[in-house]
Coordinates of C-alpha atoms in Angstrom, one line a residue:
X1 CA -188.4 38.6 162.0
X2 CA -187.7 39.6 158.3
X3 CA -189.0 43.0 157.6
X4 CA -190.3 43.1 154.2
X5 CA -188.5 44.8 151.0
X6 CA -191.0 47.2 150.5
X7 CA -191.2 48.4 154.4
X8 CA -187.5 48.8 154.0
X9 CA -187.3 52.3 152.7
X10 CA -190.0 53.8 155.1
X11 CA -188.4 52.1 158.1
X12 CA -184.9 53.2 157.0
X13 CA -186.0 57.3 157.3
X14 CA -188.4 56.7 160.4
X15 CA -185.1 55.4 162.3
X16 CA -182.9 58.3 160.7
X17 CA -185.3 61.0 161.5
X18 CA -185.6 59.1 165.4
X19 CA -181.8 59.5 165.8
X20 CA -181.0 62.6 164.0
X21 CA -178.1 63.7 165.9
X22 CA -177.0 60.4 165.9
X23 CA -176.9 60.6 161.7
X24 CA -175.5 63.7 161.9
X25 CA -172.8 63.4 164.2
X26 CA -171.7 59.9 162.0
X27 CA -172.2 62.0 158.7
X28 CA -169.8 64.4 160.1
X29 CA -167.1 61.5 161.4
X30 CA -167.5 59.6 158.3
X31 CA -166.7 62.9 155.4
X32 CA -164.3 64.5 157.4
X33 CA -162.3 61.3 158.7
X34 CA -162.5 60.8 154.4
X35 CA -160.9 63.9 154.0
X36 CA -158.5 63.5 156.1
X37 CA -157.2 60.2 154.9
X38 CA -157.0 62.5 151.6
X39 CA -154.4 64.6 153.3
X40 CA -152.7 61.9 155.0
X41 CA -152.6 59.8 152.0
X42 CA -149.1 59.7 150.2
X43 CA -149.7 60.6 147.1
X44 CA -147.4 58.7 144.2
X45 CA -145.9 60.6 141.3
X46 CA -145.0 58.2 138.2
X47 CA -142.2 59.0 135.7
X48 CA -141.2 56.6 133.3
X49 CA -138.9 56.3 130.1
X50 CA -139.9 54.3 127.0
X51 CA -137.0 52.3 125.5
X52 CA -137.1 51.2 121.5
X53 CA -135.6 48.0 120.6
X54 CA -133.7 48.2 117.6
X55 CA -133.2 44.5 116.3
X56 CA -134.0 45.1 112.4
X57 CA -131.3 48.1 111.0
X58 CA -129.7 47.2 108.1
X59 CA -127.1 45.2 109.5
X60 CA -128.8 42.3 110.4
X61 CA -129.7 40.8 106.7
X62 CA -126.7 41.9 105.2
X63 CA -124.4 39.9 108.2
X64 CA -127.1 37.2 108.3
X65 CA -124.6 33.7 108.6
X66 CA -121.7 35.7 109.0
X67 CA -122.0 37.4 112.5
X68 CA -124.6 36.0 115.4
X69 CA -126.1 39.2 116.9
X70 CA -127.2 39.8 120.2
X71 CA -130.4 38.6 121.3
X72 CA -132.4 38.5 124.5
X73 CA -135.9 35.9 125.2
X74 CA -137.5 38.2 127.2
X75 CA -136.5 41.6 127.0
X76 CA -138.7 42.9 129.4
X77 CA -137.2 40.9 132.3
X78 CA -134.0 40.6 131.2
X79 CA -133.9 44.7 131.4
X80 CA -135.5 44.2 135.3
X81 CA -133.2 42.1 136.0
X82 CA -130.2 44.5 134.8
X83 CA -131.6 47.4 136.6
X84 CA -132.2 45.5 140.0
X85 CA -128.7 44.5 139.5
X86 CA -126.3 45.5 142.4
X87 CA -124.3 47.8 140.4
X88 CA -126.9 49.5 139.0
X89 CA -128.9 50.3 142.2
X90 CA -125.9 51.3 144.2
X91 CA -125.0 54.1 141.6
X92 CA -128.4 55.1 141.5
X93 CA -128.8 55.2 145.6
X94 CA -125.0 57.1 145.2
X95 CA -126.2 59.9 142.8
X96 CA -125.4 63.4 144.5
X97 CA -127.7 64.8 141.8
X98 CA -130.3 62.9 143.1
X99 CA -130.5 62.4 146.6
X100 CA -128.1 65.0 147.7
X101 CA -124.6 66.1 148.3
X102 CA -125.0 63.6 151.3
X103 CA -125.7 60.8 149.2
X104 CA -122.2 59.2 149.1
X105 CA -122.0 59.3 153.0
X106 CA -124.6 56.7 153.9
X107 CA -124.1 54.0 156.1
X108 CA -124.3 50.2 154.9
X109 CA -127.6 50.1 156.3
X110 CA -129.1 53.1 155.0
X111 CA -127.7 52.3 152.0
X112 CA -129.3 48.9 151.7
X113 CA -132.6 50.6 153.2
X114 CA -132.8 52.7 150.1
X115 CA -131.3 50.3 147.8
X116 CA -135.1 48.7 148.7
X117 CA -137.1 51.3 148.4
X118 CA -135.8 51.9 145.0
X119 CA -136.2 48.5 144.0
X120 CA -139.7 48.2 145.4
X121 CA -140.4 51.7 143.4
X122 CA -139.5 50.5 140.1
X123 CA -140.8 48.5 137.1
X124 CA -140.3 47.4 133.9
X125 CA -143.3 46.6 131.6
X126 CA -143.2 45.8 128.0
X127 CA -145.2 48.1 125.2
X128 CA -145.8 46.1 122.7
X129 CA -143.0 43.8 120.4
X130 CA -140.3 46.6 120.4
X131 CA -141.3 48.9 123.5
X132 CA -141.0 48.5 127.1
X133 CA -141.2 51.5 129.8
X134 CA -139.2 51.6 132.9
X135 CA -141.5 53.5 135.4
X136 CA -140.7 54.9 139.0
X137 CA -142.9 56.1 141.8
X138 CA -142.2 58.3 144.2
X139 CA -143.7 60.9 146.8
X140 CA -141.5 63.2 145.2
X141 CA -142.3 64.2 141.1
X142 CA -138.3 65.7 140.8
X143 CA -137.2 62.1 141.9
X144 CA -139.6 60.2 140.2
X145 CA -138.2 62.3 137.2
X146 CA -134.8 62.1 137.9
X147 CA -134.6 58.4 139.0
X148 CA -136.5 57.7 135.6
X149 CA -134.6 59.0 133.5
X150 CA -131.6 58.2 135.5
X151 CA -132.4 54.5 135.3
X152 CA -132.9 54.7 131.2
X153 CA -129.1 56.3 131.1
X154 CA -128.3 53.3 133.0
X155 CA -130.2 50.8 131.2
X156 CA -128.6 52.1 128.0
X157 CA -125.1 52.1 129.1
X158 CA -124.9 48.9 130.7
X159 CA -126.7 47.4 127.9
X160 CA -124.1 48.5 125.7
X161 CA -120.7 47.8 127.8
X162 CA -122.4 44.1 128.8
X163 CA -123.0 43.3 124.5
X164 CA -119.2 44.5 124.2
X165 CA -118.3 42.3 126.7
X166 CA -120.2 39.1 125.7
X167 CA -118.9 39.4 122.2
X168 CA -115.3 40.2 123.4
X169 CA -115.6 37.3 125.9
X170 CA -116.9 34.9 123.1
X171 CA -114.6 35.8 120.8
X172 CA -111.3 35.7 123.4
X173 CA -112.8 32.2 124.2
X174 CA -113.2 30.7 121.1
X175 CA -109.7 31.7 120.0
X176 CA -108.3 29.9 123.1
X177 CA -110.0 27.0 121.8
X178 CA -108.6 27.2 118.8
X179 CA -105.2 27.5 119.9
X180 CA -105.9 24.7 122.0
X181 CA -106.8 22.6 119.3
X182 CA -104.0 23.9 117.1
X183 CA -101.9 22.3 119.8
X184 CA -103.3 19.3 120.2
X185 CA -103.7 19.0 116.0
X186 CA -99.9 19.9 115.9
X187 CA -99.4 16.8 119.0
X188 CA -101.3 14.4 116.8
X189 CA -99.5 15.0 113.4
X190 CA -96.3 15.1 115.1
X191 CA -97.4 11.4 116.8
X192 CA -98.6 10.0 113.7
X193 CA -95.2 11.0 111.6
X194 CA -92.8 9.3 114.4
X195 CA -95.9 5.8 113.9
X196 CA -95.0 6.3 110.2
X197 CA -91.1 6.4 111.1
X198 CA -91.2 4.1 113.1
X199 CA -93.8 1.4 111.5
X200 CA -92.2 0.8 108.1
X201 CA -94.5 -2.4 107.2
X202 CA -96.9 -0.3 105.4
X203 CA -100.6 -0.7 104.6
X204 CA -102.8 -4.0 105.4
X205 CA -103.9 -4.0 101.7
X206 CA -99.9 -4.0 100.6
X207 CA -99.6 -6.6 102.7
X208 CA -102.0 -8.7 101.4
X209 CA -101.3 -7.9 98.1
X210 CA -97.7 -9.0 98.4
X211 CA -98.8 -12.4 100.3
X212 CA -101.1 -12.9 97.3
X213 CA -98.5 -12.6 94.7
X214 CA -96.2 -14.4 96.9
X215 CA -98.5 -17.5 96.6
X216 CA -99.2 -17.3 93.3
X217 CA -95.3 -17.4 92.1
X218 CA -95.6 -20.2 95.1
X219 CA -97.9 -22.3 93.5
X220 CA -96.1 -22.2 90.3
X221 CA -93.0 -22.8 91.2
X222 CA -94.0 -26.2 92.9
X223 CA -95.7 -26.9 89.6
X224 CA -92.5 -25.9 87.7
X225 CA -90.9 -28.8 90.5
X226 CA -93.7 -31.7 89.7
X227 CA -93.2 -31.1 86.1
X228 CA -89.0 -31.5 86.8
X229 CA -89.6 -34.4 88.9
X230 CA -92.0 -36.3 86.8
X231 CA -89.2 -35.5 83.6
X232 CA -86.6 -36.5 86.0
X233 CA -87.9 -40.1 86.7
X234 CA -88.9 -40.2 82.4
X235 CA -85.3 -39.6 82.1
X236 CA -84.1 -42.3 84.5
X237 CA -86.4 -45.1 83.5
X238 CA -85.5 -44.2 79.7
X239 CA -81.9 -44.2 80.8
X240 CA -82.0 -47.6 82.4
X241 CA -83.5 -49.1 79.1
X242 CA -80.3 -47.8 76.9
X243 CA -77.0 -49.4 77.2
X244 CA -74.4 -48.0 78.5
X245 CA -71.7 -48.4 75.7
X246 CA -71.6 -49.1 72.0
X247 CA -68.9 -50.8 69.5
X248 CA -66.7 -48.5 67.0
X249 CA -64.6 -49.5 64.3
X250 CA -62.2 -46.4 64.5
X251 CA -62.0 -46.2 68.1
X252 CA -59.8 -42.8 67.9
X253 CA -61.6 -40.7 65.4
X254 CA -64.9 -42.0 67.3
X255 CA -63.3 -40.2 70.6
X256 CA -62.7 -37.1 68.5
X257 CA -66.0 -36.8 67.1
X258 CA -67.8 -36.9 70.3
X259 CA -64.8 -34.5 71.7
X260 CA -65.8 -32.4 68.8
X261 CA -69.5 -32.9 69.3
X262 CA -69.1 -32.1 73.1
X263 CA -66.7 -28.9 73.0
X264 CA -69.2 -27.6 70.3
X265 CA -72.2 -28.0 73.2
X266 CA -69.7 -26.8 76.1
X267 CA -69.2 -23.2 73.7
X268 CA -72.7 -22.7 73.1
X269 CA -73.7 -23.1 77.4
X270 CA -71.0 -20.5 78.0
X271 CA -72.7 -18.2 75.9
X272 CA -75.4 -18.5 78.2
X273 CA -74.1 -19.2 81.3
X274 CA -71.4 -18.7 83.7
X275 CA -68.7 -21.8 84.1
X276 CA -70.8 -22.9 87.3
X277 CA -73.7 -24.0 85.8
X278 CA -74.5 -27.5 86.5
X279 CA -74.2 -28.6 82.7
X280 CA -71.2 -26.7 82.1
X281 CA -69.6 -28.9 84.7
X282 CA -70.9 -32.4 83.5
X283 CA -69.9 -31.2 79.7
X284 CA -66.4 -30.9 81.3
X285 CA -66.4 -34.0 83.0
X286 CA -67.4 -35.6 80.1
X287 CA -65.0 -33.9 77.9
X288 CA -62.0 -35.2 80.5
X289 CA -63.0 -38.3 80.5
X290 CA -63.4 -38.6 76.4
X291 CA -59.8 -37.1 76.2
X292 CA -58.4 -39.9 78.8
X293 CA -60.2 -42.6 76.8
X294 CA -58.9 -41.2 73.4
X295 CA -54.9 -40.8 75.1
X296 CA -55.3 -44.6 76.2
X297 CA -56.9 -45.7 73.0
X298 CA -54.1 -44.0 71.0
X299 CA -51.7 -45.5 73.4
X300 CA -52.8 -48.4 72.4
X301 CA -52.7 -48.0 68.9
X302 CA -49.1 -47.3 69.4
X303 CA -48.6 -50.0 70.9
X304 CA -50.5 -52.7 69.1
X305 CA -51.8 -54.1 72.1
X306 CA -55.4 -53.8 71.0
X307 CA -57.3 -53.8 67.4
X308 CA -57.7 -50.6 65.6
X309 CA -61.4 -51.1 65.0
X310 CA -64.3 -52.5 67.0
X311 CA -63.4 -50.9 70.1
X312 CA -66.0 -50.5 73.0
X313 CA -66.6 -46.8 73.7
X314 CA -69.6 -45.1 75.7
X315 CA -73.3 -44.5 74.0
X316 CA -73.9 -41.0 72.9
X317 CA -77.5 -41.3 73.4
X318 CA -77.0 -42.8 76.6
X319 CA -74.7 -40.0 77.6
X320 CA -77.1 -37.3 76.8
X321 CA -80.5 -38.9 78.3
X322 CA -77.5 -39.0 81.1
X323 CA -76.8 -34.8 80.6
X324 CA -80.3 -34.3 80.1
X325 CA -81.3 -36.0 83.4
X326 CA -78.4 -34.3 85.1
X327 CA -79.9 -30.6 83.9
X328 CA -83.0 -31.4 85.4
X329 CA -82.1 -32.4 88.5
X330 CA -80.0 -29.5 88.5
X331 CA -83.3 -27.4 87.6
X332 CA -85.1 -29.0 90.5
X333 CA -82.6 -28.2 92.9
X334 CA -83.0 -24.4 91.6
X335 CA -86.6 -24.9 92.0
X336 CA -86.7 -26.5 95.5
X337 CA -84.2 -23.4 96.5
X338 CA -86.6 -20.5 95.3
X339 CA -89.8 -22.4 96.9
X340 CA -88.0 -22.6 100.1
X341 CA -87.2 -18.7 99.4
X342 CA -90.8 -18.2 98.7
X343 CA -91.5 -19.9 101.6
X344 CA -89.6 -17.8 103.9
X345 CA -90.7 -14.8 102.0
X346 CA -94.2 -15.7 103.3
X347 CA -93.2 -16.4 106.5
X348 CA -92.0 -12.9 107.1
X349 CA -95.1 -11.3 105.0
X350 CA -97.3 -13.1 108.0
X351 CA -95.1 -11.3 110.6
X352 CA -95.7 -8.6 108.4
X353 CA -98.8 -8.7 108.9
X354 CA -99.0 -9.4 112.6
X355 CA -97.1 -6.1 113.3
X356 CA -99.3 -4.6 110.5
X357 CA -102.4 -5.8 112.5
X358 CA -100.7 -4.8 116.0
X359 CA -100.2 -1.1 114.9
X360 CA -103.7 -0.8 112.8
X361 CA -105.4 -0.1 116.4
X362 CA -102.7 2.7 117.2
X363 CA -102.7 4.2 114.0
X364 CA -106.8 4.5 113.6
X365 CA -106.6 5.7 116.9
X366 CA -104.0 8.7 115.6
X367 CA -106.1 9.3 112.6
X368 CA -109.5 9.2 114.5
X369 CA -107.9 11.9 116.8
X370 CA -106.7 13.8 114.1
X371 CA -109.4 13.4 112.4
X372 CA -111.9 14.8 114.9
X373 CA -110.0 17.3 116.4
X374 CA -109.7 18.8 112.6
X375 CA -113.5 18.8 112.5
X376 CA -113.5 20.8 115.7
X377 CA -110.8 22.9 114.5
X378 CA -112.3 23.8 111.0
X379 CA -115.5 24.3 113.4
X380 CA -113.8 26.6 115.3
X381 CA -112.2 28.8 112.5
X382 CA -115.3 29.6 111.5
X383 CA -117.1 30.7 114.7
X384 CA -113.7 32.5 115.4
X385 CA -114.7 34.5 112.3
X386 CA -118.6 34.9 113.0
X387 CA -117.5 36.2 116.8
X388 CA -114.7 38.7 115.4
X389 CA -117.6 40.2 112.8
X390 CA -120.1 40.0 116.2
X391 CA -117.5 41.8 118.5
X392 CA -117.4 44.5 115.8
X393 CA -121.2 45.0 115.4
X394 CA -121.7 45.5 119.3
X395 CA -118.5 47.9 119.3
X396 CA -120.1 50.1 116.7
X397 CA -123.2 49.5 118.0
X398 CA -125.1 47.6 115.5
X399 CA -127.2 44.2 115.7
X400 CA -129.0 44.3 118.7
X401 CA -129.5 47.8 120.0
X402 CA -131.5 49.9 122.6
X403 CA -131.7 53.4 122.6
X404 CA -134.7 55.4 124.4
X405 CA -137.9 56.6 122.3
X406 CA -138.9 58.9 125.0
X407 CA -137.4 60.2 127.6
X408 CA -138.4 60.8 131.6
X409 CA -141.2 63.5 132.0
X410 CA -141.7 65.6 135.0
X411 CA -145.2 64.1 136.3
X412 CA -147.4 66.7 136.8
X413 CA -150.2 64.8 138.5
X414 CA -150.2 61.9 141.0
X415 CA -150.5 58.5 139.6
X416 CA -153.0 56.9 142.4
X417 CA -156.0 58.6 143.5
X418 CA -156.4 62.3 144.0
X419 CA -157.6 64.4 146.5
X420 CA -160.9 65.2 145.0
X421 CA -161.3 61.7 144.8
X422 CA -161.0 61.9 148.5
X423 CA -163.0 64.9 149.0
X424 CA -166.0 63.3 146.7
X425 CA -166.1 60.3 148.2
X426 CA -166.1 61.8 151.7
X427 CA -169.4 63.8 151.4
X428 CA -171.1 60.6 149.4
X429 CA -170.0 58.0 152.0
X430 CA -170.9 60.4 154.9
X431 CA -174.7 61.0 153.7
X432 CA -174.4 57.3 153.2
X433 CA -173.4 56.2 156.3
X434 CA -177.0 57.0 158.4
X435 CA -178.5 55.0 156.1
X436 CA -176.4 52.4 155.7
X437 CA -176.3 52.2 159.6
X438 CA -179.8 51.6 160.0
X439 CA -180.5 49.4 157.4
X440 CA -177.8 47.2 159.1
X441 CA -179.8 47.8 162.1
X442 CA -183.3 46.9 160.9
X443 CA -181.8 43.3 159.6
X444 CA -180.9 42.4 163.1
X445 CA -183.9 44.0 165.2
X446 CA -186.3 41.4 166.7
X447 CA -189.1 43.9 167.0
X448 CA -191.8 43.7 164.9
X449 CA -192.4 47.0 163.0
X450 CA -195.3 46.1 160.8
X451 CA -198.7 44.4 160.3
X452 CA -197.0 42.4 157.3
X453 CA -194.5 40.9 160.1
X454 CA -197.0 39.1 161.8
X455 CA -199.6 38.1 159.1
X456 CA -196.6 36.7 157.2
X457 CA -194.8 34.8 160.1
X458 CA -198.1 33.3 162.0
X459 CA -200.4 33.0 159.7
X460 CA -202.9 35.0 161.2
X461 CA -204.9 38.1 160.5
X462 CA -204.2 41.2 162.0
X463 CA -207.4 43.2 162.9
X464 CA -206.3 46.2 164.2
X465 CA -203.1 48.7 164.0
X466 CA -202.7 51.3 166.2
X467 CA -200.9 54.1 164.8
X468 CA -198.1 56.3 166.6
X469 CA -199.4 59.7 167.4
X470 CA -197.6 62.6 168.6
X471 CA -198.6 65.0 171.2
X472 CA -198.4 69.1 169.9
X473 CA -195.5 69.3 172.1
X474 CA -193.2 66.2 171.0
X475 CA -194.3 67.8 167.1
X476 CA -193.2 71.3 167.7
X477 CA -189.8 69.5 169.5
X478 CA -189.3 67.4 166.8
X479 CA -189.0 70.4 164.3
X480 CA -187.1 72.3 166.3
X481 CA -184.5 69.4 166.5
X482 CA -184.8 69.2 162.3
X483 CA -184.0 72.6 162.3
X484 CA -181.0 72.7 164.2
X485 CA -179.7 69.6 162.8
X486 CA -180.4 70.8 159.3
X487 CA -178.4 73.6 160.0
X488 CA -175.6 72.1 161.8
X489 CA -175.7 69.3 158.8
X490 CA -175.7 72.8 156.0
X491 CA -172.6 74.4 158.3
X492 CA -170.4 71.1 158.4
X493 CA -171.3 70.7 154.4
X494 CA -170.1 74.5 154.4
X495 CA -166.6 73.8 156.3
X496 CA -166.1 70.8 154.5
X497 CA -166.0 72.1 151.2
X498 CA -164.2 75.3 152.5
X499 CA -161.8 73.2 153.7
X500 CA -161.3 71.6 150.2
X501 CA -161.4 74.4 148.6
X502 CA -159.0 76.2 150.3
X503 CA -156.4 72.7 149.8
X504 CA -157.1 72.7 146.0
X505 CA -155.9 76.4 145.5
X506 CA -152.8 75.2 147.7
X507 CA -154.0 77.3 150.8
X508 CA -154.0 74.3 152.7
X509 CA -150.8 71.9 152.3

């Protein structure tokens, strides 16, 4: 049965005062078992160092897009991480100052057990956007001090030698790259000047531009050729409309005349032209045969065997429609010759450009990998510079840098709870254990301790209460146990804070 709230209290000190030793023997466990877990309690001292990240000196918007500076996300746990590092730790768990002249003699296993406990000892918080403190606890404050401000040393060094390295690293690498490229540039060009050597056709747009004037002189030189051949057959049909030959009266001076006329013609071509030429030879023909016919006809003369007048001879208009028609055949056989040389001028121009076609795929291959690799290689150049400015910075210690804002203080005070925290909350939970105890008690009891049990549970009135009433003997026996647990209750109170007192003032270690 639920006692009621207001029952509670009075209930609570009636079981207290009916099991006083009880109380007092709990009070006693309870404060002194406190105090002792204060002095078995290992007491933590804290030491930390505060490191200041310097990212905005003076170097950093004077070199800005010349030199990339060091830079790390998360400072915070990028430093954790460098201090749990092997190396670190193992120099740390080394350290004769530290831990000893022994130190240096541990076995691997001891070695690693401390490696832990230093790991499990240490962190690294950050203190706002520039600040972050590397703390250690210890039992001991000289090692908490010493492996503080040991660690910040560390931090600090390490920091340093890994930016020297990253910039030296970056900088050895990119100018391996651009030797490599170099090489493969110098490959290319050398490639691409044997294709030149070798390929002598020249461009595509060459090409065509020779094919296209090719055609053209093509086209009007078979022009040249219809116009020859349509004079040609004018010539021959007016040719085979004149006669042949004509009546002279003075056959012999008619010969010289036309001899006359025709050497006359045969000077002027050879002024122009070398004894070869188709009209040349005709004139000469004709000139023979005019000389033959003027020896017979003065042969004849001579001999009176035929008149001296009205002699047949050959038509001079006939004979030059004849020369005329002979010069332009001649002409057409000149033309048909340089067609059929244009002709196989073309020919070769489309193998040309076969070979010019063939060799365009190589040769935009050469100049695409040129190309490219001089892209890269300009590229290159210039992060080769920006890394050479960058390895400079981190040698002299610029750009990025961390140096320590305060340094490791010898704690002076444990960083967990003290032993007056102990000894305070000994004496409060041991006066509150009794009560505590039988208020736990009274929530589990069955019995019914009060009028208000019943009345509330049953519904039903209670008409009578019989109180408890002590006999003069059990009173005086009651007092007399008060007494004495009162004062065995003022002497434990007595010893207790003796026994404090006496640890505070270091009498007790």
């Amino acid at each position: 049965m639920a006692l009621p709230l207001s029952q509670v209290p009075v209930e609570i000190l009636r079981e207290v005062r009916a099991r006083k030793w009880l109380a007092l023997l709990l009070f006693i466990v309870v404060s002194f078992g406190v105090l002792a877990a204060g002095f078995l309690w290992p007491y933590k001292y804290q030491s930390e160092t505060i490191i200041f990240i310097d990212d905005r000196n003076i170097i950093r918007p004077l070199m800005e897009g010349s030199a990339v500076a060091t830079e790390i996300n998360d400072r915070a746990s990028a430093a954790k991480e460098l201090l749990w590092s092997r190396s670190v730790m193992e120099q740390v768990a080394l350290d004769k100052s530290i831990f000893g002249d022994g130190a240096a003699d541990l076995e691997r296993s001891q070695l690693e057990e401390r490696i832990g406990a230093l790991r499990s000892n240490l962190s690294v918080r950050p203190r706002g956007d520039s600040y972050f403190a590397i703390t250690y606890e210890s039992e001991s404050p000289m090692k908490a001090f010493q492996i503080a401000q040991r660690m910040g040393q560390l931090f600090i060094e390490e920091t340093s030698e890994r930016k020297r390295a990253e910039s030296r690293n970056a900088y050895e690498f990119i100018n391996k790259q651009v030797k490599s490229y170099e090489n493969q540039l110098a490959e290319v060009e050398e490639q691409l000047k044997q294709f030149l050597s070798e390929n002598v056709d020249g461009t595509e747009s060459e090409a065509n531009n020779r094919m296209a004037n090719l055609r053209n002189q093509l086209e009007l030189a078979e022009l040249e050729r219809a116009e020859l051949q349509t004079r040609a057959r004018s010539l021959l049909n007016e040719l085979n409309r004149v006669n042949p030959t004509v009546r002279e009266g003075r056959t012999v001076d008619a010969y010289q005349s036309r001899i006359n006329s025709l050497e006359e013609k045969l000077d002027n071509l050879r002024l122009q032209y070398h004894d070869s030429y188709p009209d040349i030879v005709i004139l000469r023909e004709q000139l023979r045969e005019l000389r033959s016919q003027r020896a017979r006809a003065l042969a004849s003369q001579d001999s009176e065997a035929l008149p001296a007048t009205g002699e047949v001879v050959s038509n001079p208009v006939y004979q030059e429609i004849q020369s005329e028609l002979s010069r332009t055949r001649a002409n057409i056989q000149t033309i048909n010759t340089r067609i059929r040389s244009f002709e196989q001028l073309l020919a070769e121009q489309s193998r040309r450009m076969e070979r010019i076609q063939e060799n365009k795929a190589q040769y935009s291959d050469l100049t695409r990998d040129m190309e490219v690799n001089k892209q890269i290689y300009d590229d290159l150049l210039k992060r080769r510079e920006k890394a050479r400015v960058s390895m400079h910075l981190d040698v002299e210690g610029q750009g990025l840098n961390y140096r320590i804002n305060e340094k490791a203080q010898f704690p002076l005070g444990t960083s967990g709870p003290k032993f007056s925290t102990f000894a305070a909350a000994g004496l409060f939970l041991g006066l509150l254990a009794p009560f505590g105890l039988a208020a736990g008690l009274l929530q589990i009891d069955p019995r019914v301790r009060t009028r208000y049990q019943l009345e509330d549970d049953n519904d039903l009135p209670v008409l009578v209460e019989l109180p408890h009433v002590s006999t003069p003997f059990e009173q005086r026996r009651d007092r007399r146990g008060t007494i004495l647990v009162g004062g065995c209750a003022i002497v434990a109170v007595v010893a207790y804070v003796a026994i404090v007192v006496a640890s505070l003032i270091g009498v007790i270690g």
